[in-house]
CSV table of C-alpha atoms in Angstrom, one decimal:
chain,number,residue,atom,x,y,z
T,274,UNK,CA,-12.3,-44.8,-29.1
T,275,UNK,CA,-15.9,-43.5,-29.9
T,276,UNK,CA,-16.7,-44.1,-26.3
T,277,UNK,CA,-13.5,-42.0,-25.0
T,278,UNK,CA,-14.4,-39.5,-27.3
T,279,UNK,CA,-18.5,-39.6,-25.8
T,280,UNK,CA,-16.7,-39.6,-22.2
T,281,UNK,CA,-14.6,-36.5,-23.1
T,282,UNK,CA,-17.3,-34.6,-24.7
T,283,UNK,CA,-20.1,-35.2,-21.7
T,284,UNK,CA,-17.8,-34.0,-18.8
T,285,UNK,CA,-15.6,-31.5,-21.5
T,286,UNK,CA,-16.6,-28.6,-19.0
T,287,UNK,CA,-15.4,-30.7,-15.9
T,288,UNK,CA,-12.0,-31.3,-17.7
T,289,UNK,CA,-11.6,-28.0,-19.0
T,290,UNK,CA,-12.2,-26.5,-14.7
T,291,UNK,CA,-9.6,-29.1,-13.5
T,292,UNK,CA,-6.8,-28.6,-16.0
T,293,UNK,CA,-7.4,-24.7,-15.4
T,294,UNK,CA,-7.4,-25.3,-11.7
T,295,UNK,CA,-4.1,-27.3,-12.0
T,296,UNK,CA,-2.5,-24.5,-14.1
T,297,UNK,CA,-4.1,-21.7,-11.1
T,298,UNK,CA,-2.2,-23.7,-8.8
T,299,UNK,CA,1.1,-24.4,-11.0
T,300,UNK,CA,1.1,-20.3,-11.5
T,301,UNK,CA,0.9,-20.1,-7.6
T,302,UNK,CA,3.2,-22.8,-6.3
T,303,UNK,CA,6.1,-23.7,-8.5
T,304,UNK,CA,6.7,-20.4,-11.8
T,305,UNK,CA,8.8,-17.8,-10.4
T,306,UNK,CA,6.4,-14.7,-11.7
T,307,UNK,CA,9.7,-12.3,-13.0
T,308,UNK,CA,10.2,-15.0,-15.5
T,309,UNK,CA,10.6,-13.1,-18.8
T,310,UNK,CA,7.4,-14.6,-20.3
T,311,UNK,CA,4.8,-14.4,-17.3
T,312,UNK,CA,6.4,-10.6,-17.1
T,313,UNK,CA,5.6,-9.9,-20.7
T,314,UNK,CA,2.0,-11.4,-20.7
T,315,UNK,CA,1.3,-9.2,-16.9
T,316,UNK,CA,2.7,-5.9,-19.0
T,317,UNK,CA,0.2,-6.3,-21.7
T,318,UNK,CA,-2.8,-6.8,-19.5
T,319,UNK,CA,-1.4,-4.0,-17.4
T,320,UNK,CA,-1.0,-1.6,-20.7
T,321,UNK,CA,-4.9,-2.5,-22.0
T,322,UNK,CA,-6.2,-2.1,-18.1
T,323,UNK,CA,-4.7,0.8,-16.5
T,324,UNK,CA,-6.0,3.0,-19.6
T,325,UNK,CA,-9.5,1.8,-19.0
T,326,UNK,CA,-9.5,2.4,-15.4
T,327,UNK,CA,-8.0,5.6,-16.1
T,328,UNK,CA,-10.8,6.1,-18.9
T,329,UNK,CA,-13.5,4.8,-16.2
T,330,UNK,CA,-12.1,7.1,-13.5
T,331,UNK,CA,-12.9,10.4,-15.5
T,332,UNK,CA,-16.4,11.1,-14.6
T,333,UNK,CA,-15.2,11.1,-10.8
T,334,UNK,CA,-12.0,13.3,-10.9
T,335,UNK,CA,-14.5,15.7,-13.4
T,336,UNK,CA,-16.9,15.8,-10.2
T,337,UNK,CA,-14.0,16.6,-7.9
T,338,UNK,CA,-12.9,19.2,-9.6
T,339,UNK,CA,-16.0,21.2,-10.3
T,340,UNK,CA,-16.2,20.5,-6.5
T,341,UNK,CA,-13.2,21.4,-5.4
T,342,UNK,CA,-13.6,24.7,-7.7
T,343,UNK,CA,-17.1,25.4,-6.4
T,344,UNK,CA,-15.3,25.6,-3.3
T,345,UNK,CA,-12.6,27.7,-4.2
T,346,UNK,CA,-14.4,30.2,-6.0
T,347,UNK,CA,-16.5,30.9,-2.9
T,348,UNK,CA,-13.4,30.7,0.3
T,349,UNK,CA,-11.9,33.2,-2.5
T,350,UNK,CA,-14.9,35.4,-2.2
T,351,UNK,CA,-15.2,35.7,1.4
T,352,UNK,CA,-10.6,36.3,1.2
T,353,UNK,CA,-11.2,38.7,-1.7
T,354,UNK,CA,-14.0,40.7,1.4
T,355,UNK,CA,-11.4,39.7,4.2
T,356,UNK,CA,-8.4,41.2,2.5
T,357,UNK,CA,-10.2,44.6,1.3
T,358,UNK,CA,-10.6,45.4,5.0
T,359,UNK,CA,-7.5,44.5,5.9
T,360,UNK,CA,-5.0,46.0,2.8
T,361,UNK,CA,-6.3,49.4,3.9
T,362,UNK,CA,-4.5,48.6,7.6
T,363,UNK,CA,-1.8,47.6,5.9
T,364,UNK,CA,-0.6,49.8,3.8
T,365,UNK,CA,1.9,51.6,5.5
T,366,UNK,CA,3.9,48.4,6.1
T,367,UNK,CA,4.0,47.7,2.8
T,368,UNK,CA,7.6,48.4,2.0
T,369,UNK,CA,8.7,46.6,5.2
T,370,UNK,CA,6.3,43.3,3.5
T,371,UNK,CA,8.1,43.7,0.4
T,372,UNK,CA,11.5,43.2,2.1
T,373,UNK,CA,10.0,40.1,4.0
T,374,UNK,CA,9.2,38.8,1.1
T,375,UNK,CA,12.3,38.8,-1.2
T,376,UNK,CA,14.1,37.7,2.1
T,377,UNK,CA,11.5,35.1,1.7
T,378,UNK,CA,11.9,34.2,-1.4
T,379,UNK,CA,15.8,33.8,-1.2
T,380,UNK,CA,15.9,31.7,2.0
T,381,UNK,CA,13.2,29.4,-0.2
T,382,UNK,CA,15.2,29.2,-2.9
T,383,UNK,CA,17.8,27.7,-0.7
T,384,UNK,CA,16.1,25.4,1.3
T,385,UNK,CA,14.8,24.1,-1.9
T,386,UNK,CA,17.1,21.1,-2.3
T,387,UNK,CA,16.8,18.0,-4.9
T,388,UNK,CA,16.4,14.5,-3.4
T,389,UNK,CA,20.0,14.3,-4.9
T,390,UNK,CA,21.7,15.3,-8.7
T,391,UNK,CA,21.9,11.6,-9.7
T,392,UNK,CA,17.8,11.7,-9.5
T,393,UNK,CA,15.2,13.5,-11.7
T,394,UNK,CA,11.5,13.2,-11.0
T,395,UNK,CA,8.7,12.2,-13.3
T,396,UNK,CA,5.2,12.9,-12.3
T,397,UNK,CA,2.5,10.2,-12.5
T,398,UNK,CA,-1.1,10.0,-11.6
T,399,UNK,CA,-2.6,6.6,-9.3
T,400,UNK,CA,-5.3,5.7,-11.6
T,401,UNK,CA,-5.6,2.0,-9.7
T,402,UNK,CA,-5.7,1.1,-6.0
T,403,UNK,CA,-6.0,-2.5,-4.6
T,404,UNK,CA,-6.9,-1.6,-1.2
T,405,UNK,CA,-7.9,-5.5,0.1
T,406,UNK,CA,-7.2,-7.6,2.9
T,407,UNK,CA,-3.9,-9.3,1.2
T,408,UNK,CA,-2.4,-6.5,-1.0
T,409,UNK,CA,-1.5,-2.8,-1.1
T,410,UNK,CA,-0.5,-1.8,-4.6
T,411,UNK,CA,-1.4,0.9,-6.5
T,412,UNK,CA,-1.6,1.4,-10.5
T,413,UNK,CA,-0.3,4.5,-11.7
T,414,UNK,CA,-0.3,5.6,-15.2
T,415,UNK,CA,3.5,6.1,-16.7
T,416,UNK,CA,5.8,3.4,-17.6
T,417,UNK,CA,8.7,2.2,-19.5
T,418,UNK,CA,7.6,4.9,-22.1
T,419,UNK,CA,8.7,7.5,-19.7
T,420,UNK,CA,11.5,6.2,-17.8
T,421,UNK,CA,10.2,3.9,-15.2
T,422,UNK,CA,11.9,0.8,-14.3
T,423,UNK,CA,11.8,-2.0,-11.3
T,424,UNK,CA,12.7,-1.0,-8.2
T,425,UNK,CA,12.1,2.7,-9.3
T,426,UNK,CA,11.7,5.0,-5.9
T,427,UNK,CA,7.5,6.8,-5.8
T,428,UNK,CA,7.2,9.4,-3.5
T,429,UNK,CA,4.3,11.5,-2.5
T,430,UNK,CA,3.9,15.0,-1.2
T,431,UNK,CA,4.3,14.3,2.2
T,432,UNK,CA,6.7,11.3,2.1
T,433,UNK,CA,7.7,8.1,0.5
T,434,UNK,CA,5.2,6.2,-1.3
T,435,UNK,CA,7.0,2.5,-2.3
T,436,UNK,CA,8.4,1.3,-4.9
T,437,UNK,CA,7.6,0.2,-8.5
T,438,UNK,CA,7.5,-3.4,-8.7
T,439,UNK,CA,5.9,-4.1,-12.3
T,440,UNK,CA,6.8,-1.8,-15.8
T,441,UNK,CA,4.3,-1.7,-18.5
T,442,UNK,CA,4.8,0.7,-21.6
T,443,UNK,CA,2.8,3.1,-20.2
T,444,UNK,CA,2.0,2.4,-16.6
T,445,UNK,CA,3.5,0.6,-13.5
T,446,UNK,CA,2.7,-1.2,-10.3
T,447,UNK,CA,3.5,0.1,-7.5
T,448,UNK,CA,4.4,-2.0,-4.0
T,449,UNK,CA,3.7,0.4,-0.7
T,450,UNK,CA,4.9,0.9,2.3
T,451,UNK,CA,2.0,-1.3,3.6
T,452,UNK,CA,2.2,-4.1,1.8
T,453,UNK,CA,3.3,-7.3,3.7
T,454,UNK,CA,6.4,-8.0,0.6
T,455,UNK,CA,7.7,-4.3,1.3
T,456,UNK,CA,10.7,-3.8,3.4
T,457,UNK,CA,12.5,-0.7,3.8
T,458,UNK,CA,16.3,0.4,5.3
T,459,UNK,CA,15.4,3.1,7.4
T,460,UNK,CA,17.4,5.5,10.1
T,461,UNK,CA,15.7,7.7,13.1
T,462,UNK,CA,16.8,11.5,11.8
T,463,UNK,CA,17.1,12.4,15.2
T,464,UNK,CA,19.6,9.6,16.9
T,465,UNK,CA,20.5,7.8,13.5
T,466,UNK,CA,19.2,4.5,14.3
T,467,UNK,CA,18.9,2.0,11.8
T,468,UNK,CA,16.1,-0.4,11.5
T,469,UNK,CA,13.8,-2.0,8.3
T,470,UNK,CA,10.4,-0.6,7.9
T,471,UNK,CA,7.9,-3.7,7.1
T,472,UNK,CA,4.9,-3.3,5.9
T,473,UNK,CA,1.8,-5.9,7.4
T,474,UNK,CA,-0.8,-5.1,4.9
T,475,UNK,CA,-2.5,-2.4,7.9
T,476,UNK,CA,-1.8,1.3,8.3
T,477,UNK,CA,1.0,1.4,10.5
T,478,UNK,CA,4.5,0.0,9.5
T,479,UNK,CA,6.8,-2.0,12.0
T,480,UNK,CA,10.2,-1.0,12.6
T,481,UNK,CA,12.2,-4.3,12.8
T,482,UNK,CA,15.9,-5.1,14.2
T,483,UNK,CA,16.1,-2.0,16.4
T,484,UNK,CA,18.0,-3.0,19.7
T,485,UNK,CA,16.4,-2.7,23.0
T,486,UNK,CA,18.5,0.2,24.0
T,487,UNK,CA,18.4,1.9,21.1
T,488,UNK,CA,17.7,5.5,21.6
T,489,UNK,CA,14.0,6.2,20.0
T,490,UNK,CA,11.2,8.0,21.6
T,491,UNK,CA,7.6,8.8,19.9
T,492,UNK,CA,7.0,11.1,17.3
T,493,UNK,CA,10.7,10.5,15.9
T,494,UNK,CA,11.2,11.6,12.5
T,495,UNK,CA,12.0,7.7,10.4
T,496,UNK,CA,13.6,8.4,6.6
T,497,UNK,CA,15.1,6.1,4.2
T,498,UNK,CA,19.2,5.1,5.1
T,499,UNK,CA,19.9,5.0,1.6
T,500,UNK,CA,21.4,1.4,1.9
T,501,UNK,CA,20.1,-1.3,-0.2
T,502,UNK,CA,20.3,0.9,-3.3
T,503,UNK,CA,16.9,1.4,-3.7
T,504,UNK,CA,15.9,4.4,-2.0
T,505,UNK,CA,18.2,7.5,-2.1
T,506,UNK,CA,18.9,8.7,1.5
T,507,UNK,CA,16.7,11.0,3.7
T,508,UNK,CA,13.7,10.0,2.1
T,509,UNK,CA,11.0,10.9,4.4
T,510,UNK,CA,9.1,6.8,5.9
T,511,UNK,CA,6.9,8.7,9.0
T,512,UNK,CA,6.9,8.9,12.5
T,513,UNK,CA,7.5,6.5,15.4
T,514,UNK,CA,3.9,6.0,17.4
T,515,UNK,CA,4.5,3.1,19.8
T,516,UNK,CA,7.1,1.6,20.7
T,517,UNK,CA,7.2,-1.5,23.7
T,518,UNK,CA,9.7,-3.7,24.2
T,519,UNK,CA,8.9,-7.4,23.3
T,520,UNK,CA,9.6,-10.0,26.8
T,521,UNK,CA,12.6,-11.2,26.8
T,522,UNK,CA,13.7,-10.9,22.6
T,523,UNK,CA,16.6,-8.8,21.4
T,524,UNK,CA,14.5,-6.3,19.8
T,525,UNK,CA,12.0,-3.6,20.5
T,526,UNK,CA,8.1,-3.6,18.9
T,527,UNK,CA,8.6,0.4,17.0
T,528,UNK,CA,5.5,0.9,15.0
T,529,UNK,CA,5.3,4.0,12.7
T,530,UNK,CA,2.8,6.0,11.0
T,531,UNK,CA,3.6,6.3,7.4
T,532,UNK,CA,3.8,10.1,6.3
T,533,UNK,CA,1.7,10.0,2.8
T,534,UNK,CA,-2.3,9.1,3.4
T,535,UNK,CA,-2.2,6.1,1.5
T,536,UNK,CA,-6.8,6.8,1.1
T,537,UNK,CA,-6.2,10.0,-0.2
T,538,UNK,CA,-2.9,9.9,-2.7
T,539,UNK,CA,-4.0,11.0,-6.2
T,540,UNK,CA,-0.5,11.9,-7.7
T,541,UNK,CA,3.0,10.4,-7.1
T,542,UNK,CA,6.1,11.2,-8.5
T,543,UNK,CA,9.5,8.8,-9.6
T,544,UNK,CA,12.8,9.0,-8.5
T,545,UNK,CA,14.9,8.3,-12.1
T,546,UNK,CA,18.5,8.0,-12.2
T,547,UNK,CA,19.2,10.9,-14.0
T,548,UNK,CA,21.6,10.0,-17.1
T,549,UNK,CA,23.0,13.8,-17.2
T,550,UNK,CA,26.1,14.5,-14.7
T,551,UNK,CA,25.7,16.0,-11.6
T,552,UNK,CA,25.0,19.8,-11.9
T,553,UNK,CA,24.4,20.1,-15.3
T,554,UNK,CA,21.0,21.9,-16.9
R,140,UNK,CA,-24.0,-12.7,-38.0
R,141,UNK,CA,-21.0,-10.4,-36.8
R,142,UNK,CA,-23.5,-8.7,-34.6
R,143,UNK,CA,-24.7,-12.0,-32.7
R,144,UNK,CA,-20.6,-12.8,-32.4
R,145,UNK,CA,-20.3,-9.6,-30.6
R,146,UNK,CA,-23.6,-10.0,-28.8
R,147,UNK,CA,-22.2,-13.4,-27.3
R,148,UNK,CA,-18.9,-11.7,-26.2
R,149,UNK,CA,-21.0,-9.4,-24.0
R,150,UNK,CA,-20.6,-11.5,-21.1
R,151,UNK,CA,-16.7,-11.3,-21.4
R,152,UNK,CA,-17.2,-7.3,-21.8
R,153,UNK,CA,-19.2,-7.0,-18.2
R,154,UNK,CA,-17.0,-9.4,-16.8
R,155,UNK,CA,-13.3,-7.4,-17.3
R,156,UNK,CA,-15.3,-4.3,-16.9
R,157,UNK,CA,-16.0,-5.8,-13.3
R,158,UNK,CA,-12.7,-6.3,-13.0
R,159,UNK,CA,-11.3,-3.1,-13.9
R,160,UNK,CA,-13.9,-1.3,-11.6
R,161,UNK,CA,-13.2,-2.9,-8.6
R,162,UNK,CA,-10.0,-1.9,-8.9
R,163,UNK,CA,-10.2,1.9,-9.6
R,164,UNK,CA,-8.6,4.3,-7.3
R,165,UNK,CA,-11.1,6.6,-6.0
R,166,UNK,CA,-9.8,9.7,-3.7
R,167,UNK,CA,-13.0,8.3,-0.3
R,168,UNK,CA,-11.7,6.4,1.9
R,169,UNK,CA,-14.8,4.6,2.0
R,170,UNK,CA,-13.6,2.7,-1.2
R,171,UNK,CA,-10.5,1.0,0.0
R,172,UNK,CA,-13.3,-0.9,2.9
R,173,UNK,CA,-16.3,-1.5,1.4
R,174,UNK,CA,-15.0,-2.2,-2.1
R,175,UNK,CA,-17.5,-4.5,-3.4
R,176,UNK,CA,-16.3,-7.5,-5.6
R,177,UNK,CA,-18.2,-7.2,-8.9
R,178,UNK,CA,-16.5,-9.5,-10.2
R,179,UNK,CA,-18.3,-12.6,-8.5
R,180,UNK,CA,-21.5,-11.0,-8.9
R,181,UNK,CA,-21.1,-10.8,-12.6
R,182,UNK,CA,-19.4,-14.6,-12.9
R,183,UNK,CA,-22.2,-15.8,-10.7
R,184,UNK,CA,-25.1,-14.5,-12.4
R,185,UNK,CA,-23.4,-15.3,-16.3
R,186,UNK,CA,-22.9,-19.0,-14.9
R,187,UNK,CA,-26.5,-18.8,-13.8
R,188,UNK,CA,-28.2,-18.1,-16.6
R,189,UNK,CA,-26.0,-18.2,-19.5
R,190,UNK,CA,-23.4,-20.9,-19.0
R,191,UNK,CA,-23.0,-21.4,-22.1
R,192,UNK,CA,-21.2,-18.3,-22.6
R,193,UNK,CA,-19.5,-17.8,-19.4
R,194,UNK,CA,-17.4,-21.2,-19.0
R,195,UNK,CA,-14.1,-22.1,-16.9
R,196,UNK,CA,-11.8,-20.8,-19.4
R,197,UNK,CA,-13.5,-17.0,-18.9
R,198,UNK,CA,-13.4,-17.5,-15.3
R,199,UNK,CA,-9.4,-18.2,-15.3
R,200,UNK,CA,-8.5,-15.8,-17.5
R,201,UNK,CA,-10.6,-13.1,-15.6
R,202,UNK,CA,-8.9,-14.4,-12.4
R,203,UNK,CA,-6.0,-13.5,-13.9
R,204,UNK,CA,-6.8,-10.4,-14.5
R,205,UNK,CA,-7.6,-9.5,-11.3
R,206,UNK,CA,-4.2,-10.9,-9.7
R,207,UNK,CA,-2.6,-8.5,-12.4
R,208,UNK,CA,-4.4,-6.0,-11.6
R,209,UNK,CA,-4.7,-6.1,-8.1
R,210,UNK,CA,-0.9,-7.0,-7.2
R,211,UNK,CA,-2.2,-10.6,-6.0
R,212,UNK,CA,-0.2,-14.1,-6.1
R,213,UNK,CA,-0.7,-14.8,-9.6
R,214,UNK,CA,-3.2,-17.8,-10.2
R,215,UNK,CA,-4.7,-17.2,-6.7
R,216,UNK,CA,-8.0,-15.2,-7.9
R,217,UNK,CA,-8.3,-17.6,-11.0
R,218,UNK,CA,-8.1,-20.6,-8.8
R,219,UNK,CA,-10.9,-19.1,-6.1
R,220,UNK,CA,-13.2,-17.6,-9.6
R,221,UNK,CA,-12.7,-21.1,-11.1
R,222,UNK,CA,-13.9,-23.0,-7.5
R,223,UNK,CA,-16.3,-20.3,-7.2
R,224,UNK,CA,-18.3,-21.4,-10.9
R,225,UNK,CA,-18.1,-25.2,-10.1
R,226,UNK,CA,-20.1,-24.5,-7.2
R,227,UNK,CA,-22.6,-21.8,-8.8
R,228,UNK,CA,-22.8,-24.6,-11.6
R,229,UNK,CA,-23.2,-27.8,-9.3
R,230,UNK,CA,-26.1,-26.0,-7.2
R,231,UNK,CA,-27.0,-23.9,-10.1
R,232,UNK,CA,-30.3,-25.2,-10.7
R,233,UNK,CA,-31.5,-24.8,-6.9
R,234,UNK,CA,-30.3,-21.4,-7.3
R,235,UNK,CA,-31.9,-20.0,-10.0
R,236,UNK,CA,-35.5,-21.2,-8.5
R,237,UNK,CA,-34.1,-19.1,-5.2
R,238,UNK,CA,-36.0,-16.1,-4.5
R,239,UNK,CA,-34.5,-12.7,-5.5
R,240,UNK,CA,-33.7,-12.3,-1.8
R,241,UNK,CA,-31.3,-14.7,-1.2
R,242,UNK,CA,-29.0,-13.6,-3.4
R,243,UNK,CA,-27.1,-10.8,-0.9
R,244,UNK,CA,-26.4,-13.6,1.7
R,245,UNK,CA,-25.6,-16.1,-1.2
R,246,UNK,CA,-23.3,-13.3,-2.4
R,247,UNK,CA,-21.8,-12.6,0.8
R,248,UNK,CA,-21.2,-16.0,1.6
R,249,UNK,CA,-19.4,-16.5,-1.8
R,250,UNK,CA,-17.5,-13.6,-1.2
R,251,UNK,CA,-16.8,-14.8,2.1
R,252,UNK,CA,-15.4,-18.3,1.1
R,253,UNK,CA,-13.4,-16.7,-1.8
R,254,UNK,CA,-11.5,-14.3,0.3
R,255,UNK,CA,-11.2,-16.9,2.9
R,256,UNK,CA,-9.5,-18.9,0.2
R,257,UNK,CA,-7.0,-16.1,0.0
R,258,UNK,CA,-5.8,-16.1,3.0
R,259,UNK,CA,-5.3,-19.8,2.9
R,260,UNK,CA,-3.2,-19.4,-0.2
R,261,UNK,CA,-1.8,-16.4,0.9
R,262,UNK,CA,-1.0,-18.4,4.7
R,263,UNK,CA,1.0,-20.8,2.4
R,264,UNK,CA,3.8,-18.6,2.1
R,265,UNK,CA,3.9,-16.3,4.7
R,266,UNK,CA,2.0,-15.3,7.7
R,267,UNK,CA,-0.6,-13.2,6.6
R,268,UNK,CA,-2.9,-11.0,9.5
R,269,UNK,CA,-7.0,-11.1,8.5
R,270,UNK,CA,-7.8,-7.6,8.2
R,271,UNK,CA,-11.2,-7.6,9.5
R,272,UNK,CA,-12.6,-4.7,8.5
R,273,UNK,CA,-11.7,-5.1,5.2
R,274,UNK,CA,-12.8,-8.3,5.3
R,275,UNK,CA,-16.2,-7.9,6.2
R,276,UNK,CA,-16.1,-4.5,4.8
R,277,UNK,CA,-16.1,-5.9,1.2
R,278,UNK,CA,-18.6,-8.7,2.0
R,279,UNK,CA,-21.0,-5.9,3.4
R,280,UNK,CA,-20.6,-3.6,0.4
R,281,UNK,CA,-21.1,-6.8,-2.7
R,282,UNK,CA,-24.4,-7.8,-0.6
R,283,UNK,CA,-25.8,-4.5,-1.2
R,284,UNK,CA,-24.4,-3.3,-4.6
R,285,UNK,CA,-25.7,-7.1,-5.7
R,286,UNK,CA,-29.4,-6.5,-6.3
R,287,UNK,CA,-28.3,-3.2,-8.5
R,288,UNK,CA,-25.9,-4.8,-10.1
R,289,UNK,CA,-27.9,-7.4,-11.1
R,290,UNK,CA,-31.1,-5.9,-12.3
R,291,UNK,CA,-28.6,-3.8,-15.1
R,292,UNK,CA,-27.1,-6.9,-16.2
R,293,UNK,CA,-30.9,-8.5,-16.0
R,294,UNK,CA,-31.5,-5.5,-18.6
R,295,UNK,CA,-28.6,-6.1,-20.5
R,296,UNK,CA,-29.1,-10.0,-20.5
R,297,UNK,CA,-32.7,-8.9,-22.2
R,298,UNK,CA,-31.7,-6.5,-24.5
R,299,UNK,CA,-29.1,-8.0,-25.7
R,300,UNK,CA,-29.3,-12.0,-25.0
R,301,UNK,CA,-32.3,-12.9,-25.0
R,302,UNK,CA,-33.2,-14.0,-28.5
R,303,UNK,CA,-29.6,-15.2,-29.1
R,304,UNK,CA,-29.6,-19.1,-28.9
């Protein structure tokens, strides 16, 4: 027994690496990760993390901004010369400007349209990217706190963003459009072709199941179909940039640029199914 | 006695700082390629000289971590972090008489071997493309953010470490 005990204690280390190897593995190979426990225990380390990063991530947005003002302040001095020349050409058509504008403003006002009344948007910032070779997620810092559940829709300025695929109190995994797990109904908006937008972990998406004589040409305009239930419909994905047809299969090769810059997105915002009815304030 | 507690956590501290650094979101582009992987350089150079407080059980759980963190099969960085201290530790006296210059290749080269063990996990449950440039854009960048990286924690190790038994 003394010996056993002698054996243990000289190679402790040794055992200690191959049971935690063994459990690495068992995590990887055989427990489905949305199990209610494994979720909790990723939530918590997500909710102590993200803040961190966030926390870390201050002294670089406070550069950027002095930056960005920097830059502001002086492209406003050279408009504030520019348009002192200029206002005193264009006084006279001031009335005329005036009506141009409140036309303006009304035909904004009505081209302004929600994604649709069953959604309302919550604003978030990306305070964690895991740009590498195997992954494309992104960490962004609101959560069950404000809203945010799986499968919630992310969208950027430009475009669609992904999807959330983990929900911590206050902050959330996001799956891209780029990552290799992320498929996506999508339609052409100009000859309402439908296809799934799959992600391969690189820049451009693939447009899968779209028939050999489909009509799709480059620089098509691809947005969500709204099937699945996940994404709400005419969501913008990108734009078709190649498309070849692949020997002798039933399909054609469609790749497509995503819309948002995945290296520059610094704010995102949810889609949340809105719990008001339709059209009320 | 509380203090010297705390002192021996430091280790831990630099090692989930690692963590969350290498995967902050900053707006260059520059970041997403040559990400370097602190992590390593900070498990590698804890198991090299104090492996008494950076064992297997810190290695997992900062593996872990990173797959949270990063979006990653789960268990997949603990597993390659784990293989990566067995080997530091079994060769760990050879390396710690290396000169100060081998450490960016012996970086790179662990680096190399971890994400290559990605991709064979990864290539176990679907086919998964290398991305080159990220690939040898993040073995680039931890070869030359090493030697920085591991004078500070040379100064932290001495002003912190070094007359803690």
């Amino acid at each position: 027994m003394l010996a056993l005990l002698a054996i243990l204690k000289q190679y402790r280390n040794s055992i200690i690496s191959f049971l935690l190897l063994l459990t690495a593995l068992f995590l990887m190979l055989s427990v489905r990760t949305d199990a209610i426990g494994f979720r909790m225990v990723q939530e918590v380390m997500l909710d102590v993390l993200v803040p961190l990063q966030k926390l870390l991530a201050i002294p670089v947005r406070m550069g950027q901004t002095w930056e960005r003002r920097l830059q502001e302040w002086r492209a406003i001095d050279e408009e504030n010369q520019k348009l002192r020349k200029e206002m005193a050409k264009l006084r006279p058509q001031q009335v005329y400007i005036e009506e141009l504008l409140q036309e303006n403003r009304r035909l904004r006002a009505l081209l302004r349209m929600n994604v649709g009344p069953l959604y309302r948007e919550v604003a978030a910032r990306v305070v964690g990217d895991s740009s590498s070779a195997f992954a494309r997620v992104l960490a962004i810092d609101a959560g069950k706190r404000d809203g945010v559940h799986n499968h919630t829709p992310v969208v950027g300025f430009s475009g669609l963003v992904g999807r959330v695929v983990r929900v911590g109190e206050r902050s959330a995994l996001v799956l891209t459009l780029q990552d290799i797990n992320s498929r996506i109904p999508v339609v052409t908006q100009r000859s309402r072709v439908r296809g799934i937008a799959t992600g391969h972990n690189s820049s451009h998406l693939v447009l899968e199941f779209v028939p050999k004589d489909a009509d799709i040409t480059i620089d098509d305009l691809v947005v969500t179909s709204g099937t699945g239930g996940v994404f709400p419909k005419g969501l913008i994905v990108g734009r078709v940039t190649s498309i070849s047809p692949q020997g002798d299969g039933l399909f054609q090769a469609i790749h497509v640029m995503p819309a948002v810059d995945f290296s520059r997105i610094e704010e995102v915002r949810l889609l949340l199914v809105s719990s008001e009815p339709a059209g009320a304030t | 006695m509380t203090l010297s507690m705390v002192r021996s956590w430091m280790p831990a501290g630099t090692i989930f700082l690692a963590v969350v650094l290498q995967n902050i979101a900053l707006p260059w582009y520059f970041w997403s390629v040559f990400r370097p992987d602190l992590l390593i350089i900070c498990l590698v150079y804890w198991r090299l000289y104090r492996p008494d407080l950076c064992g297997p059980t810190l290695a997992f759980l900062s593996g872990i971590a990173n797959d949270v963190l990063s979006g990653m099969l789960l268990g997949m960085s603990a597993a390659t972090q784990l293989l990566t201290i067995m080997v530091v530790g079994h060769f760990g006296t050879r390396l710690r008489a290396a000169d100060f210059l081998f450490l960016p290749p012996l970086l790179a080269l662990l680096v190399g071997l971890e994400e290559s063990l990605h991709w064979v996990f990864m290539s176990l449950f679907q086919s998964v493309p290398v991305l080159w440039p990220l690939f040898l854009g993040r073995l680039l960048a931890t070869a030359l953010v090493a030697p920085i990286v591991v004078r500070l924690l040379i100064r932290w190790h001495r002003l912190w470490l070094d007359d803690l038994a």
